[in-house]
Amino acid sequence: MSKKCELTGKIPMKGHNVSHANNKTKRRFLPNLKKVKFNSELMKRSLKLTVSNAGVRSVDKKGSFDEYLKVVKNKNLSPRLKKLKKGILIKSPYKKKPVAKTA
């Protein structure tokens, strides 16, 4: 199993354990990954993803899985989520951004 978040792209970091005598030994800081089931209303299907805790909180903040995928950058997503994002953008209703008036 890959230790990478499919939504945020978080991967293990490298560092040191530092003892009281200042001896340094190598270690890895692993992301807090969980298997989570997300439902896509636009695609009418559910996905089981390996996601970090921060990724789950990001989806909750946006309101739904579909809304999160519309906003997130492609470089952070896994290949299968890039395909899903393309389908969601095609099926989603077009929303026009308001134009700011200059005085």
C-alpha positions as a Python dict, from the first residue, in 0.01 Angstrom:
ca = {
    (1, 'M'): (0, 0, 0),
    (2, 'S'): (134, 340, -96),
    (3, 'K'): (181, 582, 192),
    (4, 'K'): (48, 878, -7),
    (5, 'C'): (-275, 1073, 34),
    (6, 'E'): (-484, 1055, -285),
    (7, 'L'): (-642, 1398, -228),
    (8, 'T'): (-366, 1620, -90),
    (9, 'G'): (-56, 1435, -216),
    (10, 'K'): (102, 1416, 132),
    (11, 'I'): (395, 1171, 148),
    (12, 'P'): (627, 1057, 431),
    (13, 'M'): (888, 1308, 547),
    (14, 'K'): (1243, 1231, 661),
    (15, 'G'): (1401, 1344, 984),
    (16, 'H'): (1600, 1244, 1290),
    (17, 'N'): (1535, 1107, 1634),
    (18, 'V'): (1753, 1322, 1859),
    (19, 'S'): (1859, 1179, 2192),
    (20, 'H'): (1949, 1373, 2508),
    (21, 'A'): (2317, 1325, 2412),
    (22, 'N'): (2233, 1482, 2073),
    (23, 'N'): (2280, 1152, 1883),
    (24, 'K'): (2082, 1152, 1560),
    (25, 'T'): (1923, 843, 1404),
    (26, 'K'): (1717, 848, 1087),
    (27, 'R'): (1338, 813, 1101),
    (28, 'R'): (1028, 873, 887),
    (29, 'F'): (728, 1090, 970),
    (30, 'L'): (430, 909, 815),
    (31, 'P'): (107, 1091, 719),
    (32, 'N'): (-207, 999, 913),
    (33, 'L'): (-379, 789, 642),
    (34, 'K'): (-724, 631, 659),
    (35, 'K'): (-950, 443, 416),
    (36, 'V'): (-1252, 669, 361),
    (37, 'K'): (-1559, 623, 140),
    (38, 'F'): (-1670, 934, -51),
    (39, 'N'): (-1993, 975, -250),
    (40, 'S'): (-2004, 1174, -573),
    (41, 'E'): (-2353, 1309, -640),
    (42, 'L'): (-2277, 1423, -996),
    (43, 'M'): (-2121, 1092, -1105),
    (44, 'K'): (-2368, 886, -894),
    (45, 'R'): (-2099, 657, -752),
    (46, 'S'): (-1891, 609, -440),
    (47, 'L'): (-1513, 577, -407),
    (48, 'K'): (-1297, 426, -137),
    (49, 'L'): (-980, 635, -105),
    (50, 'T'): (-667, 638, 109),
    (51, 'V'): (-680, 988, 253),
    (52, 'S'): (-497, 1181, 522),
    (53, 'N'): (-689, 1336, 808),
    (54, 'A'): (-618, 1680, 660),
    (55, 'G'): (-774, 1566, 330),
    (56, 'V'): (-1097, 1458, 504),
    (57, 'R'): (-1115, 1797, 678),
    (58, 'S'): (-1061, 1979, 347),
    (59, 'V'): (-1353, 1791, 187),
    (60, 'D'): (-1572, 1872, 489),
    (61, 'K'): (-1483, 2241, 463),
    (62, 'K'): (-1585, 2258, 95),
    (63, 'G'): (-1917, 2088, 172),
    (64, 'S'): (-1902, 1791, -64),
    (65, 'F'): (-1655, 1569, -247),
    (66, 'D'): (-1759, 1712, -586),
    (67, 'E'): (-1705, 2072, -475),
    (68, 'Y'): (-1360, 1985, -340),
    (69, 'L'): (-1253, 1819, -667),
    (70, 'K'): (-1363, 2124, -868),
    (71, 'V'): (-1133, 2353, -667),
    (72, 'V'): (-823, 2138, -597),
    (73, 'K'): (-514, 2151, -824),
    (74, 'N'): (-446, 1849, -1046),
    (75, 'K'): (-83, 1809, -934),
    (76, 'N'): (-196, 1692, -588),
    (77, 'L'): (-448, 1433, -710),
    (78, 'S'): (-392, 1065, -787),
    (79, 'P'): (-433, 957, -1154),
    (80, 'R'): (-777, 800, -1101),
    (81, 'L'): (-904, 1117, -931),
    (82, 'K'): (-780, 1328, -1223),
    (83, 'K'): (-1009, 1126, -1453),
    (84, 'L'): (-1298, 1166, -1210),
    (85, 'K'): (-1238, 1542, -1185),
    (86, 'K'): (-1256, 1573, -1563),
    (87, 'G'): (-1592, 1395, -1565),
    (88, 'I'): (-1725, 1610, -1281),
    (89, 'L'): (-1623, 1933, -1457),
    (90, 'I'): (-1807, 1817, -1771),
    (91, 'K'): (-2126, 1722, -1584),
    (92, 'S'): (-2133, 2015, -1342),
    (93, 'P'): (-2356, 2310, -1422),
    (94, 'Y'): (-2161, 2611, -1546),
    (95, 'K'): (-2135, 2887, -1287),
    (96, 'K'): (-2037, 3231, -1403),
    (97, 'K'): (-1799, 3428, -1181),
    (98, 'P'): (-1913, 3782, -1100),
    (99, 'V'): (-1705, 4054, -1268),
    (100, 'A'): (-1568, 4322, -1036),
    (101, 'K'): (-1643, 4678, -1145),
    (102, 'T'): (-1363, 4933, -1139),
    (103, 'A'): (-1443, 5288, -1042),
}
